[in-house]
Structures are given as C-alpha cells and as structure tokens.
C-alpha cells in the first residue's frame, strides 16, 4: 500500500512539472523593441526572426511632437506585399483615414499584425508568429511616413 502511495505521489509530481513546462512554453515570447521618433525614423529596419516562434514586438514613440502631427504605428505585411507599394496605396486602396487613425482596414490578409497609432511617450505591443520562411515588410501608415519608416523582417 505504501509503495502505491509513493507511486501516486511521484506520478503527481511529474504531471505537475509537465503542466508547468507547458505553461512556460505558452508564455515564451521573444521580445523585440522598436523605437520611432520625431525624425520619422524607426531605430531598427532589419530584423531576423525564426519561423514558428512567437514574438512580442513593442513599438515605442520616443518623440515629443503631438500624435496628430507625428503619430507612428507598426504594420507588418505578409510576404509578397511590398511596403513601398502598400504605402502609396494606403488611402486610395487600403482604407486608411484620419478617422480610423490611418489603419489600413481594407488591406485584408496583406496585413499580418499591427499596433495602434501612438503619440509621444506612448507604446503599443503586438503579438505575432511567423508561419512561413520569407521576407516580411513593415511600415508606419501615418500619411507620408512610409517613404522613410519601412523595414524588413527576415524569417528563417
Ligand atoms: Cu510614423
């Protein structure tokens, strides 16, 4: 009887450990911080990522100009969509307006993930997982910013 009790205890301990490991895996996000500023620049324009891993990407606005004049966001596009072309079509094709804070609401699956538009000293974090190997373009969709505020995520 005692042996059985020990076995049950041992089994329970192992089962518990497994649950813990599982939970740890779920919260295992790789964190990346990107800064944006009043000079209309991201501080990172080339990022390497791994297929199948989960990321938390935080966009920080380290500028001081008001959001209406110099707001920033981070919009990650799926492979095959070019950020420069996407930028030129934001208002004409992708539904970005002043009212929706320049969110490309009509872009559908061309957008993989995005933060909200943020003002000075604000930040916003998006969660993303890259399912495919490839080059993912990103940009800020505030009018005109795509000309400078662009970058690539190389997923291997
Ligand atoms: Cu911007």
Short mmCIF file of C-alpha atoms and ligand atoms in Angstrom, two decimals:
data_model
loop_
_atom_site.label_atom_id
_atom_site.label_comp_id
_atom_site.label_asym_id
_atom_site.label_seq_id
_atom_site.Cartn_x
_atom_site.Cartn_y
_atom_site.Cartn_z
CA UNK A 1 0.00 0.00 0.00
CA UNK A 2 2.82 2.35 0.89
CA UNK A 3 4.53 1.67 -2.44
CA UNK A 4 1.37 2.55 -4.28
CA UNK A 5 1.10 5.83 -2.37
CA UNK A 6 4.69 6.70 -3.29
CA UNK A 7 3.98 5.92 -6.91
CA UNK A 8 0.94 8.15 -6.89
CA UNK A 9 2.94 10.96 -5.28
CA UNK A 10 5.78 10.59 -7.78
CA UNK A 11 3.38 10.48 -10.69
CA UNK A 12 1.60 13.61 -9.46
CA UNK A 13 4.88 15.49 -9.14
CA UNK A 14 5.86 14.61 -12.70
CA UNK A 15 2.44 15.51 -14.04
CA UNK A 16 2.74 18.86 -12.27
CA UNK A 17 6.13 19.53 -13.80
CA UNK A 18 4.80 18.81 -17.23
CA UNK A 19 1.98 21.30 -16.80
CA UNK A 20 4.50 23.91 -15.68
CA UNK A 21 6.67 23.26 -18.71
CA UNK A 22 3.65 23.59 -20.97
CA UNK A 23 2.69 26.91 -19.40
CA UNK A 24 6.21 28.21 -19.73
CA UNK A 25 6.19 27.32 -23.41
CA UNK A 26 2.97 29.25 -23.93
CA UNK A 27 4.42 32.45 -22.47
CA UNK A 28 7.71 32.07 -24.29
CA UNK A 29 7.54 35.14 -26.44
CA UNK A 30 10.70 36.59 -27.87
CA UNK A 31 10.63 40.32 -27.22
CA UNK A 32 11.69 42.98 -29.67
CA UNK A 33 11.53 46.74 -29.08
CA UNK A 34 11.42 49.20 -31.95
CA UNK A 35 11.62 52.95 -31.36
CA UNK A 36 10.07 55.61 -33.56
CA UNK A 37 10.87 59.31 -33.34
CA UNK A 38 10.19 62.88 -34.49
CA UNK A 39 12.64 62.46 -37.36
CA UNK A 40 10.21 59.96 -38.91
CA UNK A 41 12.51 57.01 -38.35
CA UNK A 42 12.40 53.53 -36.86
CA UNK A 43 15.58 52.66 -34.97
CA UNK A 44 15.51 49.17 -36.48
CA UNK A 45 14.94 48.49 -40.15
CA UNK A 46 16.26 44.95 -40.46
CA UNK A 47 15.20 42.21 -38.07
CA UNK A 48 15.86 38.48 -38.08
CA UNK A 49 13.22 36.07 -36.80
CA UNK A 50 12.60 32.35 -36.69
CA UNK A 51 9.76 30.50 -38.34
CA UNK A 52 7.23 29.08 -35.89
CA UNK A 53 8.33 31.21 -32.92
CA UNK A 54 6.13 33.75 -31.19
CA UNK A 55 7.17 37.35 -30.82
CA UNK A 56 6.02 40.35 -28.84
CA UNK A 57 7.07 43.44 -30.71
CA UNK A 58 6.76 46.71 -28.83
CA UNK A 59 6.69 49.98 -30.69
CA UNK A 60 7.75 52.99 -28.63
CA UNK A 61 7.30 56.59 -29.69
CA UNK A 62 10.25 58.43 -28.17
CA UNK A 63 9.35 61.73 -29.83
CA UNK A 64 7.63 64.79 -28.36
CA UNK A 65 5.56 66.08 -31.30
CA UNK A 66 1.78 65.62 -30.99
CA UNK A 67 0.21 62.45 -32.34
CA UNK A 68 -1.84 64.36 -34.95
CA UNK A 69 1.37 65.69 -36.49
CA UNK A 70 3.83 62.85 -35.87
CA UNK A 71 1.99 59.70 -34.80
CA UNK A 72 3.50 56.30 -35.53
CA UNK A 73 2.37 52.72 -35.81
CA UNK A 74 3.92 49.45 -36.87
CA UNK A 75 2.17 47.42 -39.55
CA UNK A 76 3.71 44.09 -40.55
CA UNK A 77 2.82 42.83 -44.01
CA UNK A 78 2.70 39.25 -45.19
CA UNK A 79 5.39 38.02 -47.60
CA UNK A 80 4.76 39.16 -51.15
CA UNK A 81 3.46 42.60 -50.24
CA UNK A 82 5.91 45.43 -50.79
CA UNK A 83 5.88 48.17 -48.14
CA UNK A 84 6.63 50.97 -50.60
CA UNK A 85 3.80 49.98 -52.93
CA UNK A 86 1.48 49.38 -49.97
CA UNK A 87 2.37 52.83 -48.64
CA UNK A 88 1.41 54.58 -51.85
CA UNK A 89 -1.99 52.85 -51.81
CA UNK A 90 -2.85 53.38 -48.13
CA UNK A 91 -5.56 55.96 -48.69
CA UNK A 92 -6.64 55.10 -52.23
CA UNK A 93 -6.90 51.33 -51.77
CA UNK A 94 -6.41 50.19 -48.18
CA UNK A 95 -8.98 52.33 -46.36
CA UNK A 96 -6.64 54.40 -44.16
CA UNK A 97 -8.38 57.59 -42.99
CA UNK A 98 -7.90 60.33 -40.41
CA UNK A 99 -10.93 58.96 -38.54
CA UNK A 100 -9.52 55.43 -38.20
CA UNK A 101 -6.04 56.76 -37.38
CA UNK A 102 -4.65 55.63 -40.72
CA UNK A 103 -5.38 51.98 -40.13
CA UNK A 104 -5.35 50.00 -43.40
CA UNK A 105 -8.77 48.47 -42.72
CA UNK A 106 -9.31 47.21 -46.28
CA UNK A 107 -5.95 45.50 -46.69
CA UNK A 108 -7.23 42.11 -45.53
CA UNK A 109 -4.63 39.36 -45.44
CA UNK A 110 -1.88 41.60 -46.72
CA UNK A 111 -1.52 42.70 -43.09
CA UNK A 112 -0.15 40.12 -40.67
CA UNK A 113 -0.15 42.20 -37.48
CA UNK A 114 -0.28 45.83 -36.38
CA UNK A 115 -0.05 48.16 -33.42
CA UNK A 116 -2.30 51.13 -32.89
CA UNK A 117 -1.19 54.65 -33.79
CA UNK A 118 0.73 56.09 -30.85
CA UNK A 119 1.69 59.57 -29.75
CA UNK A 120 4.69 60.89 -27.80
CA UNK A 121 5.92 58.68 -24.92
CA UNK A 122 3.34 56.03 -25.74
CA UNK A 123 3.93 52.42 -26.65
CA UNK A 124 1.93 49.51 -28.00
CA UNK A 125 2.77 45.83 -28.31
CA UNK A 126 1.68 43.37 -30.97
CA UNK A 127 1.93 39.60 -30.84
CA UNK A 128 2.96 37.77 -33.95
CA UNK A 129 4.05 34.34 -35.11
CA UNK A 130 5.75 33.83 -38.44
CA UNK A 131 4.41 30.68 -40.08
CA UNK A 132 6.40 30.96 -43.27
CA UNK A 133 10.02 31.49 -44.14
CA UNK A 134 10.39 34.71 -46.11
CA UNK A 135 10.73 38.46 -46.08
CA UNK A 136 8.06 40.40 -44.22
CA UNK A 137 7.97 44.13 -44.86
CA UNK A 138 6.82 46.56 -42.18
CA UNK A 139 5.94 50.24 -42.23
CA UNK A 140 4.27 53.13 -40.42
CA UNK A 141 0.98 54.07 -42.07
CA UNK A 142 0.80 57.70 -40.95
CA UNK A 143 0.49 59.69 -44.22
CA UNK A 144 3.82 60.03 -45.97
CA UNK A 145 5.82 58.19 -43.33
CA UNK A 146 6.24 55.02 -45.39
CA UNK A 147 8.80 56.85 -47.53
CA UNK A 148 11.25 56.58 -44.61
CA UNK A 149 9.56 54.42 -42.00
CA UNK A 150 9.98 50.98 -43.52
CA UNK A 151 11.88 47.82 -42.73
CA UNK A 152 12.10 44.10 -43.24
CA UNK A 153 11.83 41.05 -41.05
CA UNK A 154 13.80 38.14 -42.45
CA UNK A 155 12.27 34.91 -41.24
CA UNK A 156 14.37 31.76 -41.43
CU1 LIG B 1 5.23 57.28 -38.48
#
